XYZ file of C-alpha atoms in Angstrom:
533
model
C 17.509 13.631 -24.693
C 15.647 15.876 -22.634
C 15.292 14.542 -18.943
C 11.539 14.731 -17.212
C 11.591 13.706 -13.503
C 8.054 12.953 -12.116
C 6.325 15.053 -9.766
C 6.272 12.301 -6.833
C 10.084 11.009 -7.379
C 12.893 13.510 -8.216
C 15.293 10.652 -8.787
C 13.103 8.906 -11.288
C 14.973 7.809 -14.549
C 14.921 10.336 -16.916
C 11.916 10.093 -19.698
C 13.093 8.819 -22.912
C 11.307 11.712 -25.150
C 12.738 13.875 -27.759
C 13.948 17.588 -27.327
C 11.801 20.174 -28.624
C 10.837 23.725 -28.384
C 7.707 24.568 -26.474
C 6.202 25.834 -29.486
C 6.460 22.954 -31.292
C 3.039 21.202 -32.064
C 2.700 18.051 -30.306
C 0.864 16.234 -32.986
C 3.481 16.906 -35.599
C 6.293 15.569 -33.620
C 4.242 12.611 -32.905
C 3.742 12.031 -36.723
C 7.571 12.167 -37.224
C 8.268 9.370 -34.781
C 5.644 7.234 -36.309
C 3.218 7.395 -33.543
C -0.134 9.118 -34.538
C -0.913 10.541 -30.957
C 1.292 11.397 -28.201
C 0.572 13.099 -24.830
C 3.999 14.053 -24.512
C 3.296 17.770 -23.379
C 0.793 16.234 -20.468
C 2.172 13.127 -19.393
C 5.655 12.180 -20.641
C 6.300 9.112 -18.310
C 2.537 7.654 -19.638
C 3.756 8.143 -23.164
C 7.295 6.853 -22.835
C 5.759 3.574 -21.624
C 2.952 3.605 -24.300
C 5.948 3.643 -26.504
C 7.505 0.719 -25.153
C 4.123 -1.396 -25.213
C 3.768 -0.506 -28.928
C 7.412 -1.206 -29.489
C 6.654 -4.802 -27.790
C 3.430 -5.743 -29.434
C 5.384 -4.888 -32.745
C 8.050 -7.292 -31.895
C 5.810 -10.112 -31.090
C 3.411 -9.555 -34.198
C 0.164 -11.286 -35.209
C -0.537 -14.384 -32.979
C -3.169 -16.682 -32.677
C -4.270 -14.595 -29.697
C -5.133 -11.751 -31.990
C -6.966 -14.344 -34.364
C -9.141 -15.510 -31.733
C -9.882 -12.111 -30.877
C -10.847 -11.080 -34.650
C -13.638 -13.994 -34.161
C -14.873 -13.230 -30.650
C -14.714 -9.381 -30.921
C -16.431 -9.733 -34.655
C -19.178 -11.574 -32.701
C -20.225 -8.032 -31.067
C -20.547 -6.889 -34.547
C -22.761 -9.720 -35.845
C -24.851 -9.052 -32.391
C -25.543 -5.365 -33.030
C -26.894 -5.757 -36.577
C -28.596 -8.431 -35.428
C -30.526 -6.758 -32.701
C -31.267 -3.724 -34.884
C -32.411 -5.587 -37.800
C -34.564 -8.298 -36.196
C -36.591 -5.769 -34.387
C -37.393 -3.988 -37.729
C -37.856 -7.267 -39.314
C -40.431 -8.625 -36.578
C -42.134 -5.096 -35.919
C -45.052 -5.549 -38.627
C -45.869 -9.063 -37.708
C -45.797 -8.376 -33.667
C -47.799 -5.122 -34.454
C -50.463 -7.372 -36.453
C -50.745 -9.464 -32.827
C -50.737 -6.087 -30.406
C -51.994 -3.854 -32.733
C -49.701 -1.012 -31.210
C -50.877 2.741 -31.386
C -47.387 3.881 -32.362
C -45.730 1.561 -34.892
C -42.096 2.569 -34.518
C -41.692 2.162 -30.442
C -39.633 -0.768 -31.344
C -36.950 1.066 -33.138
C -37.020 3.707 -30.491
C -36.674 0.951 -27.608
C -33.779 -0.717 -29.686
C -31.753 2.683 -29.866
C -32.795 3.709 -26.610
C -31.284 0.535 -25.109
C -27.959 1.283 -27.489
C -27.542 4.495 -26.615
C -27.473 3.843 -22.754
C -25.061 0.796 -23.354
C -22.756 2.779 -25.413
C -22.469 5.450 -22.538
C -22.491 2.886 -19.636
C -20.095 0.698 -21.131
C -17.955 2.982 -22.825
C -17.343 5.313 -19.935
C -16.626 2.443 -17.606
C -14.187 0.863 -19.730
C -11.886 3.582 -19.139
C -12.745 3.498 -15.213
C -12.570 -0.337 -14.717
C -10.987 -2.105 -17.684
C -12.084 -3.641 -20.872
C -12.240 -7.100 -19.558
C -15.522 -7.074 -17.866
C -17.702 -5.688 -20.579
C -16.111 -8.004 -23.054
C -16.995 -11.001 -20.811
C -20.384 -9.880 -19.821
C -22.381 -7.848 -22.587
C -23.217 -10.623 -24.793
C -24.573 -12.480 -21.909
C -26.745 -9.887 -20.854
C -28.102 -9.471 -24.656
C -28.747 -13.227 -25.337
C -30.930 -13.510 -22.311
C -33.086 -10.615 -22.930
C -33.322 -11.630 -26.615
C -34.689 -14.945 -25.613
C -37.266 -13.577 -23.278
C -38.286 -10.934 -26.123
C -39.733 -13.994 -27.994
C -42.294 -14.564 -24.833
C -43.430 -11.073 -24.536
C -47.202 -10.883 -23.861
C -47.789 -7.337 -25.322
C -46.169 -4.533 -27.330
C -44.765 -2.564 -24.048
C -43.223 -5.569 -22.543
C -41.810 -6.388 -26.278
C -40.110 -2.958 -26.196
C -38.715 -2.905 -22.864
C -36.945 -6.288 -23.607
C -35.834 -5.331 -26.967
C -34.063 -2.430 -25.099
C -32.133 -4.045 -22.819
C -30.710 -6.663 -25.284
C -29.830 -3.526 -26.966
C -28.038 -2.360 -23.820
C -25.641 -5.159 -24.021
C -25.298 -5.029 -27.597
C -24.634 -1.618 -28.152
C -22.238 -1.679 -25.085
C -20.312 -4.708 -26.398
C -19.764 -2.752 -29.720
C -17.719 0.160 -27.970
C -15.565 -2.668 -26.706
C -15.032 -4.618 -29.720
C -12.870 -2.126 -31.759
C -11.020 -0.755 -28.441
C -10.102 -4.554 -27.424
C -8.873 -5.919 -30.693
C -6.724 -2.568 -31.723
C -4.865 -2.267 -28.325
C -3.465 -6.039 -29.227
C -2.765 -5.420 -32.486
C 0.766 -4.682 -34.216
C 0.993 -1.642 -36.048
C 1.391 -3.183 -39.271
C -1.913 -4.857 -38.953
C -4.155 -2.061 -37.608
C -6.110 -2.571 -41.061
C -7.927 -5.559 -39.783
C -9.744 -3.249 -37.480
C -11.703 -2.602 -41.009
C -11.872 -5.802 -41.816
C -13.357 -6.798 -38.555
C -16.840 -5.050 -40.125
C -17.442 -8.137 -42.229
C -18.969 -9.611 -39.119
C -21.525 -6.997 -39.178
C -22.606 -7.853 -42.348
C -22.624 -11.522 -41.490
C -25.131 -10.307 -38.714
C -27.314 -8.850 -41.148
C -27.481 -11.816 -43.446
C -28.534 -14.137 -40.140
C -30.821 -11.757 -39.623
C -32.420 -11.927 -43.159
C -32.152 -15.681 -43.300
C -33.916 -15.931 -39.979
C -37.035 -13.837 -41.033
C -36.889 -15.898 -44.239
C -37.019 -18.961 -42.399
C -39.902 -18.297 -40.035
C -41.688 -15.293 -41.298
C -43.608 -16.452 -44.463
C -44.802 -19.887 -42.960
C -45.822 -18.945 -39.486
C -47.184 -15.350 -39.753
C -50.781 -14.486 -39.861
C -52.026 -11.894 -42.762
C -52.803 -9.250 -40.808
C -54.428 -7.763 -37.359
C -57.859 -9.265 -36.345
C -59.688 -5.767 -36.523
C -59.108 -6.017 -40.234
C -58.747 -9.657 -41.339
C -61.556 -10.978 -38.880
C -59.075 -14.018 -38.284
C -57.513 -14.737 -34.889
C -53.632 -13.322 -34.684
C -52.095 -14.564 -31.591
C -49.221 -16.739 -30.642
C -50.800 -20.095 -32.243
C -51.336 -18.252 -35.467
C -48.513 -15.797 -35.438
C -45.288 -17.215 -33.797
C -42.995 -16.389 -36.680
C -41.580 -13.388 -35.107
C -41.160 -14.889 -31.617
C -38.985 -18.038 -33.343
C -36.854 -15.357 -35.035
C -35.918 -14.026 -31.287
C -35.729 -17.403 -29.974
C -33.372 -18.396 -32.567
C -31.485 -14.993 -32.409
C -31.034 -15.159 -28.486
C -30.012 -18.922 -28.623
C -27.072 -18.093 -31.216
C -26.050 -14.926 -29.111
C -25.814 -17.153 -26.122
C -23.488 -19.412 -27.959
C -21.374 -16.345 -28.861
C -21.119 -15.283 -25.574
C -20.228 -18.860 -24.003
C -17.409 -19.054 -26.677
C -16.132 -15.606 -25.902
C -15.336 -17.182 -21.969
C -14.588 -20.830 -23.018
C -12.330 -19.894 -26.166
C -10.097 -17.333 -24.810
C -9.185 -16.080 -21.266
C -8.900 -12.313 -22.070
C -6.344 -10.634 -19.987
C -7.114 -6.798 -19.689
C -5.352 -4.830 -22.508
C -1.705 -3.704 -21.697
C -2.597 -0.038 -22.916
C -5.090 0.104 -19.990
C -2.923 -1.007 -17.466
C -0.113 1.481 -18.788
C -2.862 4.307 -17.617
C -3.294 2.554 -14.268
C 0.605 2.421 -13.331
C -0.009 -1.544 -13.278
C 3.603 -1.991 -14.949
C 4.456 -5.640 -13.871
C 1.124 -6.448 -15.439
C 1.695 -5.221 -18.529
C 5.185 -6.796 -18.914
C 3.660 -9.904 -17.697
C 0.585 -10.014 -20.266
C 2.874 -9.530 -23.360
C 5.486 -12.166 -22.065
C 2.686 -14.821 -21.704
C 1.724 -13.859 -25.239
C 5.127 -13.943 -26.563
C 5.844 -17.115 -24.712
C 2.474 -18.932 -25.730
C 3.365 -18.431 -29.283
C 6.946 -18.754 -29.290
C 7.714 -15.410 -29.956
C 10.429 -12.957 -28.800
C 9.862 -9.601 -26.543
C 12.285 -7.681 -25.106
C 10.153 -5.807 -22.877
C 11.399 -5.979 -18.986
C 9.827 -4.559 -16.034
C 12.984 -2.504 -15.918
C 12.444 -0.930 -19.051
C 9.073 -0.072 -17.688
C 10.299 1.545 -14.635
C 13.207 3.395 -16.078
C 10.714 5.772 -17.789
C 9.530 6.897 -14.743
C 7.065 6.697 -11.852
C 3.313 7.410 -13.325
C 2.269 10.195 -11.163
C -0.350 9.382 -8.364
C -3.642 10.900 -7.093
C -4.433 10.967 -3.775
C -2.302 8.182 -3.380
C -4.143 5.901 -6.152
C -1.350 4.822 -8.779
C -2.274 5.753 -12.042
C -1.380 8.435 -14.535
C -3.056 12.159 -13.949
C -3.837 12.429 -17.768
C -5.669 8.696 -17.418
C -7.644 9.304 -14.381
C -9.134 12.024 -11.937
C -8.791 12.324 -8.058
C -11.338 9.299 -7.582
C -12.371 6.724 -10.395
C -15.776 7.163 -9.306
C -16.318 10.448 -9.349
C -17.446 13.462 -11.755
C -13.604 14.278 -11.986
C -13.165 11.026 -13.500
C -15.494 11.542 -16.402
C -14.108 14.945 -16.635
C -10.639 13.862 -17.260
C -11.819 11.521 -19.823
C -13.775 14.105 -21.730
C -10.864 16.491 -21.560
C -8.599 14.047 -22.844
C -10.394 13.871 -25.980
C -9.325 17.693 -26.541
C -5.780 17.917 -25.169
C -4.592 19.635 -27.987
C -5.969 21.724 -30.776
C -6.068 19.160 -33.489
C -7.121 16.208 -31.474
C -9.923 18.197 -30.414
C -11.026 19.007 -34.221
C -10.290 15.321 -35.016
C -12.747 14.470 -32.105
C -15.572 16.877 -33.140
C -15.374 15.659 -36.626
C -15.687 12.244 -35.824
C -18.492 12.953 -33.433
C -20.346 14.933 -36.372
C -19.551 11.821 -38.808
C -21.326 9.801 -36.270
C -24.472 11.713 -35.905
C -24.766 11.754 -39.786
C -24.369 8.146 -40.324
C -26.704 7.556 -37.353
C -29.311 9.277 -39.129
C -28.739 7.778 -42.691
C -27.938 4.163 -41.753
C -31.201 3.455 -40.192
C -33.308 5.773 -42.544
C -32.126 3.121 -45.224
C -31.508 -0.189 -43.758
C -33.851 -0.477 -40.847
C -36.814 0.478 -43.136
C -35.437 -1.738 -45.973
C -38.376 -4.465 -45.705
C -40.722 -1.492 -46.306
C -39.013 -0.472 -49.484
C -38.472 -3.909 -50.895
C -42.026 -4.624 -50.367
C -43.523 -1.637 -51.654
C -41.192 -1.526 -54.410
C -42.133 -5.012 -55.297
C -45.819 -4.270 -55.148
C -45.417 -1.427 -57.408
C -43.356 -3.188 -59.858
C -45.733 -6.270 -60.195
C -45.867 -7.681 -56.745
C -43.680 -10.240 -54.832
C -44.895 -13.040 -52.440
C -43.731 -12.698 -48.726
C -40.932 -15.422 -49.534
C -39.586 -13.677 -52.127
C -39.465 -10.233 -50.450
C -37.478 -11.810 -47.573
C -35.309 -13.764 -49.941
C -34.493 -10.368 -51.603
C -33.744 -9.014 -48.032
C -31.286 -12.073 -47.358
C -29.576 -11.383 -50.465
C -29.100 -7.729 -49.975
C -27.729 -8.227 -46.502
C -25.442 -10.784 -47.819
C -23.983 -7.985 -50.191
C -22.958 -6.195 -46.976
C -20.325 -8.864 -46.185
C -17.686 -8.264 -48.677
C -17.344 -4.658 -48.771
C -15.522 -4.609 -45.449
C -12.887 -6.686 -46.968
C -12.091 -4.323 -49.682
C -12.303 -1.327 -47.395
C -9.710 -3.235 -45.227
C -7.356 -3.316 -48.654
C -8.342 0.128 -49.833
C -7.587 1.830 -46.024
C -3.995 0.655 -46.379
C -3.268 1.734 -50.019
C -1.698 5.055 -50.515
C -3.624 4.908 -54.002
C -6.625 5.444 -52.073
C -5.390 7.940 -49.666
C -5.748 5.680 -46.456
C -8.532 5.632 -44.511
C -9.842 9.157 -45.133
C -9.826 8.567 -48.843
C -11.714 5.028 -48.471
C -14.397 6.838 -46.280
C -14.771 9.783 -48.893
C -15.001 7.064 -51.887
C -17.437 4.665 -50.099
C -19.751 8.074 -49.109
C -19.823 9.256 -52.626
C -20.359 5.802 -54.266
C -23.066 5.063 -51.916
C -24.755 8.602 -52.570
C -24.667 7.958 -56.265
C -26.510 4.678 -55.979
C -29.082 6.257 -53.522
C -30.180 8.770 -56.153
C -30.239 5.709 -58.779
C -32.603 3.537 -56.755
C -35.289 5.762 -56.831
C -35.597 5.403 -60.928
C -35.991 1.584 -60.379
C -38.206 0.042 -62.873
C -37.912 -3.543 -62.626
C -37.872 -5.916 -59.563
C -34.479 -7.134 -61.217
C -33.319 -3.361 -60.789
C -34.778 -3.218 -57.470
C -32.824 -6.239 -55.934
C -29.393 -4.837 -58.131
C -29.230 -1.486 -56.630
C -30.485 -2.731 -52.851
C -27.324 -5.098 -53.381
C -25.268 -2.310 -54.567
C -26.251 0.025 -51.649
C -25.897 -2.573 -48.928
C -22.221 -3.250 -50.217
C -21.065 0.581 -50.813
C -22.764 1.604 -47.822
C -20.427 -0.581 -45.246
C -17.162 0.230 -47.313
C -17.546 4.124 -45.440
C -19.440 2.704 -41.978
C -16.879 -0.147 -41.540
C -14.104 2.199 -42.324
C -15.416 4.801 -39.673
C -15.790 2.130 -37.235
C -12.428 1.233 -37.425
C -10.915 4.769 -37.608
C -12.781 6.436 -34.666
C -10.551 4.383 -31.997
C -7.572 4.594 -34.247
C -7.271 8.176 -33.551
C -8.582 8.229 -29.767
C -6.061 8.442 -27.009
C -5.829 5.124 -25.346
C -6.822 6.267 -21.817
C -9.775 7.700 -23.259
C -10.778 5.280 -25.993
C -13.924 3.658 -24.357
C -15.189 7.169 -23.544
C -14.538 8.604 -27.009
C -15.940 5.473 -28.794
C -18.855 5.387 -26.186
C -20.003 8.848 -27.021
C -19.297 8.735 -30.839
C -21.709 5.646 -30.703
C -23.997 7.195 -28.460
C -24.369 10.117 -30.874
C -25.043 7.372 -33.708
C -28.151 5.915 -31.149
C -29.725 9.173 -30.709
C -29.814 9.981 -34.203
C -31.460 6.637 -34.775
C -34.350 7.423 -32.448
C -34.805 10.613 -34.447
C -34.836 8.610 -37.240
C -37.666 6.849 -36.096
C -39.673 10.425 -36.182
C -38.323 10.884 -39.336
C -39.560 7.644 -41.148
C -42.995 8.307 -39.545
C -43.187 11.861 -41.020
C -41.724 11.191 -44.274
C -43.238 7.926 -45.249
C -40.717 5.327 -45.802
C -42.917 3.768 -48.956
C -41.776 6.727 -50.779
C -38.356 7.838 -52.075
C -38.175 10.884 -49.463
C -36.129 9.000 -47.181
C -33.683 7.827 -49.998
C -33.046 11.383 -51.107
C -32.337 12.290 -47.540
C -30.017 9.478 -47.071
C -28.193 10.510 -50.338
C -27.823 14.370 -49.142
C -26.573 13.009 -45.520
C -23.302 10.764 -47.549
C -22.174 13.992 -49.400
C -21.715 15.528 -46.426
C -20.071 12.647 -44.830
C -17.466 12.564 -47.654
C -16.630 16.360 -47.167
C -16.384 15.741 -43.304
C -13.805 12.698 -44.032
C -12.055 14.700 -46.298
C -11.373 17.084 -43.229
C -10.302 14.664 -40.811
C -7.009 15.773 -39.543
C -5.205 12.599 -39.151
C -4.477 9.591 -41.101
C -3.872 6.188 -39.408
C -2.522 4.805 -42.255
C 1.524 3.961 -41.541
C 1.275 5.247 -37.823
C 0.753 3.393 -34.637
C -2.704 4.359 -32.428
C -1.572 4.982 -28.580
C-alpha cells in the first residue's frame, strides 16, 4: 500500500489508498474498488475517511432512522409538486377576480422562487451543512403559502407564491442529499422510490382543487359576466392555498418533532470533524442495536485533513474562507475534478434543462388540456374536469415504485436504462395523446403519461446526487434544479406563444423526451452496485 503524508503533518499515519500509476484513470480505479467516485488524486485523506464512513453505514444497515428520513424527506418532494401545481390550478380562478394583463405571471413567480431557492439552499448546504435547511425550509414555505390565500391583488399573490416556492424549491435540493448520505449502499435504490412522494403531492393538489374550486368559484371575470367576482363569490382558490399551507405547516413541525436530525457524516468528513462523524454513527448504531466498528483512532489513522488558513477542513471541500467567492469556486471546480466527472456533470445539467421545459409544458398546463379536450369531446363539468385531474395525478404515484425496482436490476441496465425506457415510453404516449377521440381515451392517455413521465423524472432526481461528490453535492444538485427552474420560466413564454389548447406543446414535449433518452444513454456512470461518495 502506498503512503501519503498530509501537507500539514509530515508524521501523519499512512493513508490507505491502492497503489497505482500516475497514468491510471481515477474513475476506473474507483469502479474496481466498488466506489462510484473517488477523489484520490485530489485529497487522499478525505477519500480514505469517506470509505471508512461508507463501511460504517453499510455495517449499521437500514434502521428506523433511515425509515423516518424516507418519510420526512419525502414531505419535501410532496411540497415541491404541491406548490408548482396549486399555482397552476388556481391561476384561472384568481385571474377571474383580479383580471391581470399577464396570465402566466404566477407560473413565472413560482419558478423564479424555486430557482433562487435551489441555488441559495444548494450552495449553502455545502458551506454551513444540510441540517439548517432541512429544519427551516418547509416552515418558510408553509407560512407564505397560507398568506398567499389572503392576497389582495395579482402582484401580491405572485410575490407570496414566489416566497413559498423559495422554501419548497430549496428544500428539494436537500431531500435527496440528506437521505442518500445516511443510506447503506445496498439501499441507495430507495432514493428513486422516494419520488412516489412527489406523485402524492400531485394527488393532494388535485384533491384540493376538486374539493374547493367547483363549488366555490365564480363563472368568469366580472367584466364579461356582469356578476361580482370577489372574495365572497370566488373564495375557492383561497381555500386551496389555506389548506395547502396548513398541510405543509404540519409537515414542517413533524420534521422537528419526529426526528432530531444530526448533520450528515459525509458533510462532517469534509469539515474535518472526525469526532462528530464517529459520534453520529455510533449513536445510530446504539439506538437501533446495531454494530459499528468505526472509531476515532481509525479516522485519525488516515491522516489529518488539510487546513485552509488555520481553519480545519479539506482543501478539496472548501476554499480559504467559507463565506467567500473562493468557496463557490472550489465547489464548482469540484464537479469537474476529472474528465469523466466533468462529462457526467455536464450531461446531468443538460438533462435538467430538457426536463425543465418538457415537464411544465405538459403537467403545469394539464388542467387546460383536460378542459379544452373535454369541450371538444362532448364537454365535461368543472367537477368532472377536476376529478379527472386528480385521477391522472394519482397515476403518478406508483411509477417511482416501479422505477425503484427497475433501477436496481441489470435486466433494465440500472439507473441509465430505467431513464431511457421511461423517456421513450413517455414520448410514445405523448404522440398518441394527440389522437384522442373520446373522454375515456382522454383520461386514459393522461393517466398513462403521468405514470410513465415519473419513471424518468423520479430516477433522474435520484441519479443526480448519487453521481456527485459529497463535498459538492449541494452545489451540483442546486445548480441542476436551478437550471430546471430556469426552463420552467421559459416554458411559460412557450406556452403563451404555442397555445396550450392545441397539440403543439405536446409535440414539443415528445421531441424533448427523445433527446432525454439519448443523453441518458451517454451518462458515463452507473450507480447500480456502487457506493456513492
